[in-house]
Each structure stands twice: as structure tokens, then as C-alpha cells.
Tab-separated table of N, CA, C and O in Angstrom:
chain	number	residue	atom	x	y	z
A	1	UNK	N	51.221	-3.059	-43.633
A	1	UNK	CA	49.784	-2.894	-43.545
A	1	UNK	C	49.394	-4.275	-42.689
A	1	UNK	O	49.804	-5.336	-42.887
A	2	UNK	N	48.468	-4.049	-41.663
A	2	UNK	CA	47.872	-5.095	-41.000
A	2	UNK	C	46.819	-5.762	-41.848
A	2	UNK	O	45.945	-5.186	-42.330
A	3	UNK	N	46.949	-7.093	-41.985
A	3	UNK	CA	45.928	-7.840	-42.848
A	3	UNK	C	45.944	-9.275	-42.539
A	3	UNK	O	46.838	-9.776	-41.800
A	4	UNK	N	44.871	-9.950	-42.895
A	4	UNK	CA	44.780	-11.439	-42.649
A	4	UNK	C	45.860	-12.036	-43.754
A	4	UNK	O	45.943	-11.586	-44.839
A	5	UNK	N	46.371	-13.179	-43.355
A	5	UNK	CA	47.351	-13.807	-44.144
A	5	UNK	C	47.039	-15.340	-44.438
A	5	UNK	O	47.856	-15.911	-45.040
A	6	UNK	N	45.958	-15.838	-44.013
A	6	UNK	CA	45.535	-17.127	-44.357
A	6	UNK	C	44.422	-17.564	-43.520
A	6	UNK	O	43.880	-16.787	-42.762
A	7	UNK	N	44.124	-18.837	-43.690
A	7	UNK	CA	42.924	-19.505	-42.915
A	7	UNK	C	43.556	-20.294	-41.717
A	7	UNK	O	44.472	-20.979	-41.957
A	8	UNK	N	43.051	-19.922	-40.592
A	8	UNK	CA	43.476	-20.640	-39.426
A	8	UNK	C	42.735	-21.828	-39.116
A	8	UNK	O	43.150	-22.759	-38.336
A	9	UNK	N	41.484	-21.969	-39.616
A	9	UNK	CA	40.801	-23.258	-39.469
A	9	UNK	C	39.380	-23.135	-40.062
A	9	UNK	O	38.962	-22.076	-40.448
A	10	UNK	N	38.757	-24.282	-40.200
A	10	UNK	CA	37.350	-24.352	-40.659
A	10	UNK	C	36.644	-25.066	-39.557
A	10	UNK	O	36.990	-26.232	-39.160
A	11	UNK	N	35.437	-24.678	-39.140
A	11	UNK	CA	34.754	-25.259	-37.951
A	11	UNK	C	33.311	-25.510	-38.492
A	11	UNK	O	32.660	-24.580	-38.857
A	12	UNK	N	32.830	-26.758	-38.378
A	12	UNK	CA	31.556	-27.103	-38.833
A	12	UNK	C	30.796	-27.766	-37.772
A	12	UNK	O	31.249	-28.406	-36.846
A	13	UNK	N	29.435	-27.558	-37.739
A	13	UNK	CA	28.667	-28.264	-36.825
A	13	UNK	C	28.407	-29.734	-37.297
A	13	UNK	O	28.491	-30.050	-38.369
A	14	UNK	N	28.243	-30.625	-36.425
A	14	UNK	CA	28.114	-32.069	-36.724
A	14	UNK	C	27.217	-32.684	-35.735
A	14	UNK	O	27.290	-32.479	-34.497
A	15	UNK	N	26.332	-33.637	-36.131
A	15	UNK	CA	25.453	-34.346	-35.195
A	15	UNK	C	26.352	-35.310	-34.337
A	15	UNK	O	26.054	-35.456	-33.153
A	16	UNK	N	27.424	-35.917	-34.924
A	16	UNK	CA	28.294	-36.754	-34.222
A	16	UNK	C	29.689	-36.348	-34.565
A	16	UNK	O	30.299	-36.889	-35.539
A	17	UNK	N	30.319	-35.435	-33.865
A	17	UNK	CA	31.608	-34.958	-34.322
A	17	UNK	C	32.827	-35.947	-34.399
A	17	UNK	O	33.466	-35.960	-35.350
A	18	UNK	N	32.763	-36.953	-33.566
A	18	UNK	CA	33.891	-37.952	-33.507
A	18	UNK	C	33.583	-38.874	-34.867
A	18	UNK	O	34.661	-39.137	-35.549
A	19	UNK	N	32.355	-39.162	-35.088
A	19	UNK	CA	32.138	-40.129	-36.265
A	19	UNK	C	32.474	-39.303	-37.502
A	19	UNK	O	32.969	-39.928	-38.508
A	20	UNK	N	32.089	-38.039	-37.733
A	20	UNK	CA	32.352	-37.310	-38.899
A	20	UNK	C	33.811	-37.120	-39.112
A	20	UNK	O	34.280	-37.206	-40.153
A	21	UNK	N	34.570	-36.788	-37.956
A	21	UNK	CA	35.989	-36.804	-38.035
A	21	UNK	C	36.667	-38.020	-38.516
A	21	UNK	O	37.627	-37.952	-39.363
A	22	UNK	N	36.060	-39.121	-38.091
A	22	UNK	CA	36.574	-40.375	-38.582
A	22	UNK	C	36.396	-40.609	-40.073
A	22	UNK	O	37.181	-41.208	-40.708
A	23	UNK	N	35.196	-40.118	-40.474
A	23	UNK	CA	34.836	-40.192	-41.913
A	23	UNK	C	35.783	-39.466	-42.857
A	23	UNK	O	36.422	-40.069	-43.806
A	24	UNK	N	36.154	-38.267	-42.361
A	24	UNK	CA	37.277	-37.541	-43.120
A	24	UNK	C	38.586	-38.062	-43.105
A	24	UNK	O	39.327	-38.044	-44.024
A	25	UNK	N	38.970	-38.696	-41.928
A	25	UNK	CA	40.164	-39.434	-41.872
A	25	UNK	C	40.263	-40.630	-42.735
A	25	UNK	O	41.183	-40.845	-43.491
A	26	UNK	N	39.189	-41.468	-42.888
A	26	UNK	CA	39.164	-42.568	-43.682
A	26	UNK	C	39.066	-42.266	-45.150
A	26	UNK	O	39.722	-42.821	-45.887
A	27	UNK	N	38.229	-41.331	-45.531
A	27	UNK	CA	37.983	-41.019	-46.966
A	27	UNK	C	38.847	-39.996	-47.578
A	27	UNK	O	39.170	-40.038	-48.845
A	28	UNK	N	39.351	-39.011	-46.817
A	28	UNK	CA	40.211	-37.873	-47.396
A	28	UNK	C	41.596	-37.943	-46.775
A	28	UNK	O	42.454	-37.199	-47.193
A	29	UNK	N	41.893	-38.868	-45.856
A	29	UNK	CA	43.209	-38.961	-45.284
A	29	UNK	C	43.685	-37.819	-44.462
A	29	UNK	O	44.843	-37.671	-44.370
A	30	UNK	N	42.750	-37.082	-43.863
A	30	UNK	CA	43.200	-36.028	-42.994
A	30	UNK	C	43.459	-36.652	-41.520
A	30	UNK	O	42.532	-37.173	-40.935
A	31	UNK	N	44.621	-36.434	-41.068
A	31	UNK	CA	45.010	-37.154	-39.884
A	31	UNK	C	44.540	-36.454	-38.581
A	31	UNK	O	44.833	-35.372	-38.311
A	32	UNK	N	43.846	-37.196	-37.680
A	32	UNK	CA	43.397	-36.692	-36.445
A	32	UNK	C	44.585	-36.430	-35.481
A	32	UNK	O	45.427	-37.297	-35.446
A	33	UNK	N	44.646	-35.227	-34.890
A	33	UNK	CA	45.629	-34.961	-33.902
A	33	UNK	C	45.038	-33.995	-32.874
A	33	UNK	O	44.351	-33.052	-33.151
A	34	UNK	N	45.304	-34.329	-31.568
A	34	UNK	CA	44.720	-33.498	-30.420
A	34	UNK	C	43.182	-33.197	-30.612
A	34	UNK	O	42.705	-32.084	-30.358
A	35	UNK	N	42.376	-34.174	-30.970
A	35	UNK	CA	41.082	-34.084	-31.067
A	35	UNK	C	40.421	-33.258	-32.369
A	35	UNK	O	39.314	-32.950	-32.423
A	36	UNK	N	41.370	-32.963	-33.326
A	36	UNK	CA	41.013	-32.158	-34.478
A	36	UNK	C	41.700	-32.877	-35.678
A	36	UNK	O	42.652	-33.655	-35.536
A	37	UNK	N	41.273	-32.390	-36.865
A	37	UNK	CA	41.823	-32.907	-38.068
A	37	UNK	C	42.743	-31.821	-38.524
A	37	UNK	O	42.379	-30.627	-38.709
A	38	UNK	N	44.078	-32.066	-38.703
A	38	UNK	CA	45.093	-31.077	-38.850
A	38	UNK	C	45.819	-31.409	-40.156
A	38	UNK	O	46.294	-32.509	-40.318
A	39	UNK	N	46.077	-30.443	-40.987
A	39	UNK	CA	46.907	-30.447	-42.135
A	39	UNK	C	48.339	-29.864	-41.740
A	39	UNK	O	48.386	-28.716	-41.229
A	40	UNK	N	49.371	-30.570	-41.948
A	40	UNK	CA	50.720	-30.130	-41.690
A	40	UNK	C	51.509	-30.494	-42.883
A	40	UNK	O	51.372	-31.569	-43.410
A	41	UNK	N	52.526	-29.752	-43.180
A	41	UNK	CA	53.432	-30.197	-44.260
A	41	UNK	C	53.893	-29.096	-45.228
A	41	UNK	O	53.439	-27.946	-44.981
A	42	UNK	N	54.682	-29.408	-46.157
A	42	UNK	CA	55.134	-28.243	-47.006
A	42	UNK	C	53.932	-27.651	-47.929
A	42	UNK	O	54.101	-26.607	-48.451
A	43	UNK	N	52.800	-28.443	-48.081
A	43	UNK	CA	51.725	-27.867	-48.809
A	43	UNK	C	51.161	-26.712	-48.145
A	43	UNK	O	50.431	-25.868	-48.826
A	44	UNK	N	51.169	-26.547	-46.891
A	44	UNK	CA	50.527	-25.487	-46.168
A	44	UNK	C	51.597	-24.527	-45.643
A	44	UNK	O	52.616	-24.783	-45.140
A	45	UNK	N	51.220	-23.217	-45.643
A	45	UNK	CA	51.932	-22.161	-45.033
A	45	UNK	C	51.447	-22.104	-43.584
A	45	UNK	O	50.529	-21.333	-43.348
A	46	UNK	N	52.088	-22.804	-42.704
A	46	UNK	CA	51.494	-22.850	-41.380
A	46	UNK	C	50.608	-24.019	-41.230
A	46	UNK	O	50.462	-24.888	-42.181
A	47	UNK	N	49.821	-24.012	-40.247
A	47	UNK	CA	48.881	-25.187	-40.032
A	47	UNK	C	47.479	-24.740	-40.353
A	47	UNK	O	47.120	-23.622	-40.023
A	48	UNK	N	46.691	-25.502	-40.860
A	48	UNK	CA	45.338	-25.340	-41.060
A	48	UNK	C	44.483	-26.333	-40.363
A	48	UNK	O	44.887	-27.572	-40.419
A	49	UNK	N	43.520	-25.900	-39.611
A	49	UNK	CA	42.696	-26.841	-38.752
A	49	UNK	C	41.341	-27.024	-39.379
A	49	UNK	O	40.708	-26.091	-39.750
A	50	UNK	N	41.022	-28.325	-39.413
A	50	UNK	CA	39.599	-28.670	-39.719
A	50	UNK	C	39.035	-29.506	-38.780
A	50	UNK	O	39.599	-30.512	-38.376
A	51	UNK	N	38.018	-29.024	-38.103
A	51	UNK	CA	37.426	-29.696	-37.022
A	51	UNK	C	35.883	-29.545	-36.901
A	51	UNK	O	35.328	-28.806	-37.877
A	52	UNK	N	35.277	-30.241	-36.096
A	52	UNK	CA	33.721	-30.141	-35.978
A	52	UNK	C	33.224	-29.768	-34.640
A	52	UNK	O	33.873	-30.052	-33.623
A	53	UNK	N	32.206	-29.108	-34.519
A	53	UNK	CA	31.460	-28.693	-33.292
A	53	UNK	C	30.186	-29.521	-33.266
A	53	UNK	O	29.585	-29.891	-34.215
A	54	UNK	N	29.659	-29.691	-32.049
A	54	UNK	CA	28.353	-30.247	-31.824
A	54	UNK	C	27.244	-29.444	-32.633
A	54	UNK	O	27.286	-28.364	-32.825
A	55	UNK	N	26.255	-30.305	-33.108
A	55	UNK	CA	25.175	-29.659	-33.893
A	55	UNK	C	24.351	-28.611	-33.184
A	55	UNK	O	24.009	-27.634	-33.778
A	56	UNK	N	24.414	-28.517	-31.944
A	56	UNK	CA	23.725	-27.545	-31.106
A	56	UNK	C	24.569	-26.360	-30.664
A	56	UNK	O	24.186	-25.407	-29.935
A	57	UNK	N	25.765	-26.257	-31.313
A	57	UNK	CA	26.679	-25.172	-30.830
A	57	UNK	C	26.089	-23.822	-31.254
A	57	UNK	O	25.240	-23.642	-32.200
A	58	UNK	N	26.263	-22.793	-30.371
A	58	UNK	CA	25.757	-21.479	-30.604
A	58	UNK	C	26.824	-20.508	-31.373
A	58	UNK	O	26.576	-19.486	-31.747
A	59	UNK	N	27.979	-21.111	-31.509
A	59	UNK	CA	29.092	-20.239	-32.144
A	59	UNK	C	28.782	-20.065	-33.590
A	59	UNK	O	29.392	-19.086	-34.142
A	60	UNK	N	27.865	-20.688	-34.356
A	60	UNK	CA	27.536	-20.574	-35.668
A	60	UNK	C	26.275	-19.733	-35.752
A	60	UNK	O	25.802	-19.637	-36.919
A	61	UNK	N	25.579	-19.415	-34.749
A	61	UNK	CA	24.312	-18.792	-34.806
A	61	UNK	C	23.269	-19.860	-35.116
A	61	UNK	O	23.536	-20.978	-34.860
A	62	UNK	N	22.009	-19.482	-35.357
A	62	UNK	CA	20.936	-20.455	-35.525
A	62	UNK	C	20.947	-20.881	-36.963
A	62	UNK	O	21.589	-20.462	-37.935
A	63	UNK	N	20.036	-21.967	-37.185
A	63	UNK	CA	19.805	-22.476	-38.508
A	63	UNK	C	20.829	-23.534	-38.931
A	63	UNK	O	21.574	-24.082	-38.129
A	64	UNK	N	20.672	-24.009	-40.182
A	64	UNK	CA	21.579	-24.959	-40.814
A	64	UNK	C	22.879	-24.545	-41.061
A	64	UNK	O	23.234	-23.368	-41.120
A	65	UNK	N	23.780	-25.528	-41.300
A	65	UNK	CA	25.196	-25.280	-41.492
A	65	UNK	C	25.312	-24.382	-42.826
A	65	UNK	O	24.812	-24.757	-43.877
A	66	UNK	N	25.923	-23.180	-42.777
A	66	UNK	CA	25.847	-22.327	-43.868
A	66	UNK	C	27.165	-22.266	-44.740
A	66	UNK	O	27.344	-21.358	-45.544
A	67	UNK	N	27.915	-23.285	-44.586
A	67	UNK	CA	29.319	-23.277	-45.234
A	67	UNK	C	29.546	-24.544	-45.989
A	67	UNK	O	28.938	-25.633	-45.759
A	68	UNK	N	30.373	-24.485	-47.041
A	68	UNK	CA	30.861	-25.626	-47.865
A	68	UNK	C	32.378	-25.505	-47.741
A	68	UNK	O	32.958	-24.512	-48.030
A	69	UNK	N	33.052	-26.706	-47.405
A	69	UNK	CA	34.479	-26.686	-47.332
A	69	UNK	C	35.034	-27.061	-48.662
A	69	UNK	O	34.568	-28.005	-49.338
A	70	UNK	N	36.181	-26.450	-49.122
A	70	UNK	CA	36.968	-26.646	-50.308
A	70	UNK	C	38.175	-27.382	-49.923
A	70	UNK	O	38.934	-26.719	-49.085
A	71	UNK	N	38.520	-28.437	-50.293
A	71	UNK	CA	39.794	-29.199	-49.974
A	71	UNK	C	40.593	-29.124	-51.261
A	71	UNK	O	40.243	-29.660	-52.358
A	72	UNK	N	41.920	-28.842	-51.115
A	72	UNK	CA	42.929	-28.862	-52.136
A	72	UNK	C	43.374	-30.350	-52.232
A	72	UNK	O	43.718	-30.865	-51.123
A	73	UNK	N	43.391	-31.011	-53.245
A	73	UNK	CA	43.751	-32.313	-53.471
A	73	UNK	C	44.899	-32.479	-54.500
A	73	UNK	O	45.008	-31.716	-55.366
A	74	UNK	N	45.642	-33.603	-54.322
A	74	UNK	CA	46.864	-33.775	-55.168
A	74	UNK	C	46.536	-34.479	-56.475
A	74	UNK	O	47.281	-34.467	-57.391
A	75	UNK	N	45.420	-35.288	-56.417
A	75	UNK	CA	45.119	-36.133	-57.565
A	75	UNK	C	43.596	-36.323	-57.564
A	75	UNK	O	43.015	-37.325	-57.023
A	76	UNK	N	42.871	-35.439	-58.215
A	76	UNK	CA	41.383	-35.434	-58.096
A	76	UNK	C	40.842	-36.710	-58.751
A	76	UNK	O	40.007	-37.350	-58.037
A	77	UNK	N	41.277	-37.179	-59.850
A	77	UNK	CA	40.757	-38.330	-60.446
A	77	UNK	C	40.980	-39.573	-59.606
A	77	UNK	O	40.171	-40.447	-59.531
A	78	UNK	N	42.214	-39.748	-59.158
A	78	UNK	CA	42.495	-40.791	-58.311
A	78	UNK	C	41.696	-40.791	-56.931
A	78	UNK	O	41.256	-41.868	-56.612
A	79	UNK	N	41.523	-39.609	-56.369
A	79	UNK	CA	40.666	-39.601	-55.200
A	79	UNK	C	39.235	-39.889	-55.448
A	79	UNK	O	38.583	-40.601	-54.776
A	80	UNK	N	38.719	-39.488	-56.537
A	80	UNK	CA	37.289	-39.777	-56.945
A	80	UNK	C	37.094	-41.232	-57.153
A	80	UNK	O	36.050	-41.781	-56.835
A	81	UNK	N	38.064	-41.833	-57.852
A	81	UNK	CA	37.976	-43.330	-58.041
A	81	UNK	C	37.953	-44.005	-56.682
A	81	UNK	O	37.199	-44.925	-56.431
A	82	UNK	N	38.769	-43.584	-55.642
A	82	UNK	CA	38.845	-44.188	-54.391
A	82	UNK	C	37.556	-43.957	-53.730
A	82	UNK	O	36.938	-44.875	-53.073
A	83	UNK	N	36.925	-42.722	-53.653
A	83	UNK	CA	35.723	-42.505	-53.095
A	83	UNK	C	34.520	-43.233	-53.692
A	83	UNK	O	33.678	-43.729	-52.974
A	84	UNK	N	34.507	-43.444	-54.921
A	84	UNK	CA	33.518	-44.118	-55.612
A	84	UNK	C	33.487	-45.639	-55.241
A	84	UNK	O	32.552	-46.307	-55.022
A	85	UNK	N	34.767	-46.210	-55.088
A	85	UNK	CA	34.926	-47.487	-54.664
A	85	UNK	C	34.409	-47.711	-53.247
A	85	UNK	O	33.938	-48.813	-52.688
A	86	UNK	N	34.484	-46.579	-52.488
A	86	UNK	CA	33.934	-46.665	-51.008
A	86	UNK	C	32.472	-46.272	-50.894
A	86	UNK	O	31.938	-46.088	-49.917
A	87	UNK	N	31.894	-46.172	-52.049
A	87	UNK	CA	30.422	-45.856	-52.135
A	87	UNK	C	30.070	-44.406	-51.580
A	87	UNK	O	29.002	-44.218	-51.033
A	88	UNK	N	31.053	-43.460	-51.541
A	88	UNK	CA	30.734	-42.041	-51.213
A	88	UNK	C	29.957	-41.487	-52.292
A	88	UNK	O	30.157	-41.632	-53.529
A	89	UNK	N	28.939	-40.686	-51.877
A	89	UNK	CA	28.110	-40.023	-52.854
A	89	UNK	C	28.873	-38.823	-53.580
A	89	UNK	O	29.445	-38.015	-52.916
A	90	UNK	N	28.904	-38.990	-54.882
A	90	UNK	CA	29.798	-37.969	-55.781
A	90	UNK	C	28.780	-37.322	-56.763
A	90	UNK	O	28.007	-37.984	-57.416
A	91	UNK	N	28.852	-36.130	-56.845
A	91	UNK	CA	28.117	-35.264	-57.861
A	91	UNK	C	28.727	-35.566	-59.168
A	91	UNK	O	29.947	-35.503	-59.378
A	92	UNK	N	27.901	-35.870	-60.255
A	92	UNK	CA	28.513	-36.102	-61.509
A	92	UNK	C	29.086	-34.942	-62.170
A	92	UNK	O	29.921	-35.002	-63.164
A	93	UNK	N	28.761	-33.777	-61.735
A	93	UNK	CA	29.174	-32.471	-62.372
A	93	UNK	C	30.604	-32.315	-62.072
A	93	UNK	O	31.162	-32.675	-61.044
A	94	UNK	N	31.413	-31.786	-63.082
A	94	UNK	CA	32.793	-31.415	-62.994
A	94	UNK	C	33.050	-30.029	-63.454
A	94	UNK	O	32.263	-29.612	-64.327
A	95	UNK	N	34.058	-29.394	-63.060
A	95	UNK	CA	34.386	-28.091	-63.607
A	95	UNK	C	35.829	-28.107	-63.809
A	95	UNK	O	36.656	-28.393	-62.830
A	96	UNK	N	36.346	-27.761	-65.071
A	96	UNK	CA	37.807	-27.721	-65.330
A	96	UNK	C	38.043	-26.284	-65.658
A	96	UNK	O	38.072	-25.901	-66.801
A	97	UNK	N	38.322	-25.583	-64.675
A	97	UNK	CA	38.517	-24.096	-64.825
A	97	UNK	C	40.110	-23.912	-65.162
A	97	UNK	O	40.873	-24.815	-65.107
A	98	UNK	N	40.415	-22.716	-65.774
A	98	UNK	CA	41.842	-22.496	-66.138
A	98	UNK	C	42.841	-22.758	-64.919
A	98	UNK	O	44.019	-22.950	-65.174
A	99	UNK	N	42.350	-22.528	-63.681
A	99	UNK	CA	43.260	-22.613	-62.545
A	99	UNK	C	43.047	-23.906	-61.808
A	99	UNK	O	43.749	-24.120	-60.700
A	100	UNK	N	42.273	-24.825	-62.313
A	100	UNK	CA	42.245	-26.197	-61.737
A	100	UNK	C	40.799	-26.882	-61.993
A	100	UNK	O	40.021	-26.392	-62.673
A	101	UNK	N	40.826	-28.110	-61.553
A	101	UNK	CA	39.723	-28.994	-61.681
A	101	UNK	C	38.933	-29.189	-60.486
A	101	UNK	O	39.515	-29.180	-59.348
A	102	UNK	N	37.565	-29.156	-60.500
A	102	UNK	CA	36.703	-29.251	-59.313
A	102	UNK	C	35.701	-30.418	-59.418
A	102	UNK	O	35.338	-30.804	-60.573
A	103	UNK	N	35.457	-30.986	-58.326
A	103	UNK	CA	34.373	-31.916	-58.195
A	103	UNK	C	33.768	-31.811	-56.864
A	103	UNK	O	34.198	-31.093	-55.928
A	104	UNK	N	32.591	-32.434	-56.540
A	104	UNK	CA	31.776	-32.226	-55.296
A	104	UNK	C	31.387	-33.673	-54.804
A	104	UNK	O	31.004	-34.576	-55.629
A	105	UNK	N	31.516	-33.768	-53.540
A	105	UNK	CA	31.007	-34.978	-52.906
A	105	UNK	C	30.183	-34.594	-51.721
A	105	UNK	O	30.068	-33.445	-51.353
A	106	UNK	N	29.515	-35.584	-51.085
A	106	UNK	CA	28.807	-35.410	-49.762
A	106	UNK	C	29.526	-36.215	-48.693
A	106	UNK	O	29.799	-37.372	-48.913
A	107	UNK	N	29.720	-35.697	-47.518
A	107	UNK	CA	30.328	-36.365	-46.440
A	107	UNK	C	29.413	-37.233	-45.710
A	107	UNK	O	28.210	-37.375	-46.199
A	108	UNK	N	29.825	-37.822	-44.690
A	108	UNK	CA	29.067	-38.910	-43.884
A	108	UNK	C	27.884	-38.292	-43.231
A	108	UNK	O	27.015	-39.050	-42.836
A	109	UNK	N	27.747	-37.015	-43.170
A	109	UNK	CA	26.384	-36.332	-42.584
A	109	UNK	C	25.671	-35.672	-43.629
A	109	UNK	O	24.718	-34.920	-43.310
A	110	UNK	N	26.106	-35.742	-44.983
A	110	UNK	CA	25.328	-35.207	-45.983
A	110	UNK	C	25.698	-33.700	-46.295
A	110	UNK	O	25.057	-33.056	-47.010
A	111	UNK	N	26.843	-33.300	-45.838
A	111	UNK	CA	27.380	-31.944	-46.214
A	111	UNK	C	28.019	-31.980	-47.585
A	111	UNK	O	28.917	-32.873	-47.766
A	112	UNK	N	27.654	-31.006	-48.454
A	112	UNK	CA	28.407	-31.035	-49.660
A	112	UNK	C	29.828	-30.427	-49.527
A	112	UNK	O	30.051	-29.469	-48.823
A	113	UNK	N	30.746	-31.064	-50.185
A	113	UNK	CA	32.195	-30.719	-50.070
A	113	UNK	C	32.748	-30.547	-51.383
A	113	UNK	O	32.478	-31.310	-52.247
A	114	UNK	N	33.583	-29.574	-51.557
A	114	UNK	CA	34.246	-29.209	-52.838
A	114	UNK	C	35.601	-29.788	-52.828
A	114	UNK	O	36.362	-29.550	-51.851
A	115	UNK	N	36.119	-30.408	-53.929
A	115	UNK	CA	37.429	-30.890	-54.041
A	115	UNK	C	38.105	-30.131	-55.197
A	115	UNK	O	37.486	-29.948	-56.239
A	116	UNK	N	39.365	-29.647	-55.036
A	116	UNK	CA	39.991	-28.847	-56.053
A	116	UNK	C	41.355	-29.333	-56.275
A	116	UNK	O	42.212	-29.458	-55.327
A	117	UNK	N	41.766	-29.648	-57.506
A	117	UNK	CA	43.125	-29.952	-57.839
A	117	UNK	C	43.638	-28.738	-58.749
A	117	UNK	O	43.127	-28.479	-59.735
A	118	UNK	N	44.621	-28.038	-58.100
A	118	UNK	CA	45.215	-26.972	-58.742
A	118	UNK	C	45.800	-27.210	-60.057
A	118	UNK	O	46.563	-28.354	-60.295
A	119	UNK	N	45.668	-26.421	-61.174
A	119	UNK	CA	46.287	-26.648	-62.439
A	119	UNK	C	47.772	-26.740	-62.285
A	119	UNK	O	48.342	-25.959	-61.624
A	120	UNK	N	48.390	-27.695	-63.051
A	120	UNK	CA	49.910	-27.836	-62.962
A	120	UNK	C	50.317	-26.963	-63.979
A	120	UNK	O	49.785	-26.763	-65.075
A	121	UNK	N	51.444	-26.193	-63.736
A	121	UNK	CA	52.023	-25.195	-64.673
A	121	UNK	C	52.971	-25.994	-65.673
A	121	UNK	O	53.516	-26.951	-65.516
């Protein structure tokens, strides 16, 4: 059967794409390569791309950014402590679902971002 097998990338509008990419590199450790933020390694089945487009891009249609990115993280509590120390805005709400723990932050341009630590078996 022909079907989709994964996510090839996430693309967001940004007022300052370079500065916002630097924010993600600094606070979430996503390494910039070839002008994009790229995940590589055994955690991913293939490569997942996370990058930004200028705020006036037409590729997303009109209006405000309609998406929220969910990042899989290896240590949610540890990352939240690191982000708090860096004065990143963190939502006090948490969700501990059966399949993992969730938290939310806002990035350097005020976009809400979801963080997810998959439940350990």
C-alpha cells in the first residue's frame, strides 16, 4: 500500500529566522546544518528537518502561524530545569499521560512549543 511513513520536516514562519534558529540551538540543542535545524541519529528513522521561513512567506497562506511543534525529549524534568535557569517562559501546566509526560514552553518569538518525554517501559 502506498502511504506516508513519517514526517519529513516542520516549517514555521519567523520574524527573524536566523535568530529563532539560534534560540532553538541554544535552548533545545538542535544543531544547525546547511541553514536548517536537523535531527540525526538513532532516535530518528531517517532525518527530520526543523527550520523557519520568513514571516511574510506565502507558503503557509495568510494569517498567524497555525501550528505548534512537539519535540520528543530525553529528560523532560532536566530540560525544564535548564530552560528555567535560562529564563525561558514555561507553562506551569503538566500532563502525565500513560504514554509519556508533557510540558509547554514559548520560544524566542512567543510560539507555544510542546515537549514530550515518552514513557519508559
